[in-house]
């Protein structure tokens, strides 16, 4: 039994915080009230000044298993998630081999059952080996619980193949997540095409490479009656395209934004800093501001990190050769607090809705509000404390993050899932 006293409880429904005590028994929130007395044997934590809220859920994570375990594996990646206040995540299938059949899905889920303290869900490929030619083993993956189909890392290039997959899989309740990029336009995928790419002398990737596929894939979903989820939107026009389709109301489209596309611009690349190299690339200040406003306005359904670990050796290559992506699981919540909540741009209700409740709904899972009778699946967050993202702090095998050794406001102090305390700081 666990009694948390004097917490300020946050929810997706209101920016207002509710003061109270929370009693957890057998993994269930038994009661919420003020002045609750501790039952015999209960552990008591005084949460004075801290926030109690639903734990986060990340719908876009690269755990690199199988095949690239030097970067990350399910064990280290799930511990990184816990360290960031996350108690569930969806793996992307661009592993080696790719997660494109029942056999690989089973391998991944078996590993998760052994090596992870939080539930791990996996997406499956749309096409075999993400090659864009033949459909993956969709039905076998569905039978093992896969709901999200994506060739993430790449666009499913051939629209006829994607349309056929949509027509087939939609009737089984599956949905599609699109990484949007016209391959021929995107070039070496180094950075946004614009003032910075011209200054550095590197061929960039124009925003239209992303925007064209955003529109194409929503049109295909419209034709097939499928649910399409647009991943890691980075451009203003791409976001406006999605908003236009949402306003039409005749296609099921959802979308996500990554914290790095809200926090950074192409200018941050400075002198070829590979910690600001990701795909889609960081774009202009106008894009970043439009994405932030769209998140506040409710255009974005989800926040998702696109956690993309790479070894220090890989990221220390020159800017063109270094792989795309940064880690995100351990920094997302604190950085959103530091930059946006603490500065008054939006409230905790937005983060809980977009980074806990909606991703769970998209995956067909129950949400985890802090309410009587619900399973205990929450975190304690200290808004007065700070986090320094040192190598010692991070549980991920990789450290490719712009936040390395930086100190931000806010700290995840406690993560509770069922009757287990997964993390307790201090
Ligand atoms: Zn992607």
PDB file of N, CA and C and ligand atoms in Angstrom, residues 60 62 152-154 179 231-232 279-280 306, ligand 1:
ATOM      1  N   UNK A  60       6.032   6.870 -30.643  1.00  0.00           N
ATOM      2  CA  UNK A  60       7.021   6.851 -31.742  1.00  0.00           C
ATOM      3  C   UNK A  60       8.429   6.697 -31.167  1.00  0.00           C
ATOM      4  N   UNK A  62      12.225   4.382 -31.386  1.00  0.00           N
ATOM      5  CA  UNK A  62      13.131   3.424 -32.028  1.00  0.00           C
ATOM      6  C   UNK A  62      13.953   2.745 -30.936  1.00  0.00           C
ATOM      7  N   UNK A 152       8.103   3.453 -41.268  1.00  0.00           N
ATOM      8  CA  UNK A 152       8.829   4.611 -40.716  1.00  0.00           C
ATOM      9  C   UNK A 152      10.338   4.492 -40.902  1.00  0.00           C
ATOM     10  N   UNK A 153      10.906   5.657 -41.147  1.00  0.00           N
ATOM     11  CA  UNK A 153      12.273   5.746 -41.636  1.00  0.00           C
ATOM     12  C   UNK A 153      12.213   6.114 -43.111  1.00  0.00           C
ATOM     13  N   UNK A 154      11.148   5.608 -43.738  1.00  0.00           N
ATOM     14  CA  UNK A 154      10.894   5.915 -45.143  1.00  0.00           C
ATOM     15  C   UNK A 154       9.393   6.011 -45.391  1.00  0.00           C
ATOM     16  N   UNK A 179       5.600   8.215 -42.357  1.00  0.00           N
ATOM     17  CA  UNK A 179       6.796   9.073 -42.417  1.00  0.00           C
ATOM     18  C   UNK A 179       6.757   9.677 -43.818  1.00  0.00           C
ATOM     19  N   UNK A 231       3.185  11.162 -39.000  1.00  0.00           N
ATOM     20  CA  UNK A 231       4.238  11.196 -37.990  1.00  0.00           C
ATOM     21  C   UNK A 231       5.059  12.483 -38.081  1.00  0.00           C
ATOM     22  N   UNK A 232       5.649  12.847 -36.959  1.00  0.00           N
ATOM     23  CA  UNK A 232       6.643  13.938 -36.838  1.00  0.00           C
ATOM     24  C   UNK A 232       6.520  15.058 -37.881  1.00  0.00           C
ATOM     25  N   UNK A 279      15.419  13.679 -39.145  1.00  0.00           N
ATOM     26  CA  UNK A 279      14.580  13.582 -40.326  1.00  0.00           C
ATOM     27  C   UNK A 279      13.132  13.338 -39.925  1.00  0.00           C
ATOM     28  N   UNK A 280      12.163  14.199 -40.281  1.00  0.00           N
ATOM     29  CA  UNK A 280      12.339  15.439 -41.025  1.00  0.00           C
ATOM     30  C   UNK A 280      13.238  16.429 -40.262  1.00  0.00           C
ATOM     31  N   UNK A 306       9.943  10.375 -31.331  1.00  0.00           N
ATOM     32  CA  UNK A 306      10.830   9.842 -32.374  1.00  0.00           C
ATOM     33  C   UNK A 306      12.217   9.562 -31.782  1.00  0.00           C
TER      34      UNK A 306
HETATM   35 ZN1  LIG B   1      10.283   8.883 -39.327  1.00  0.00          ZN
END
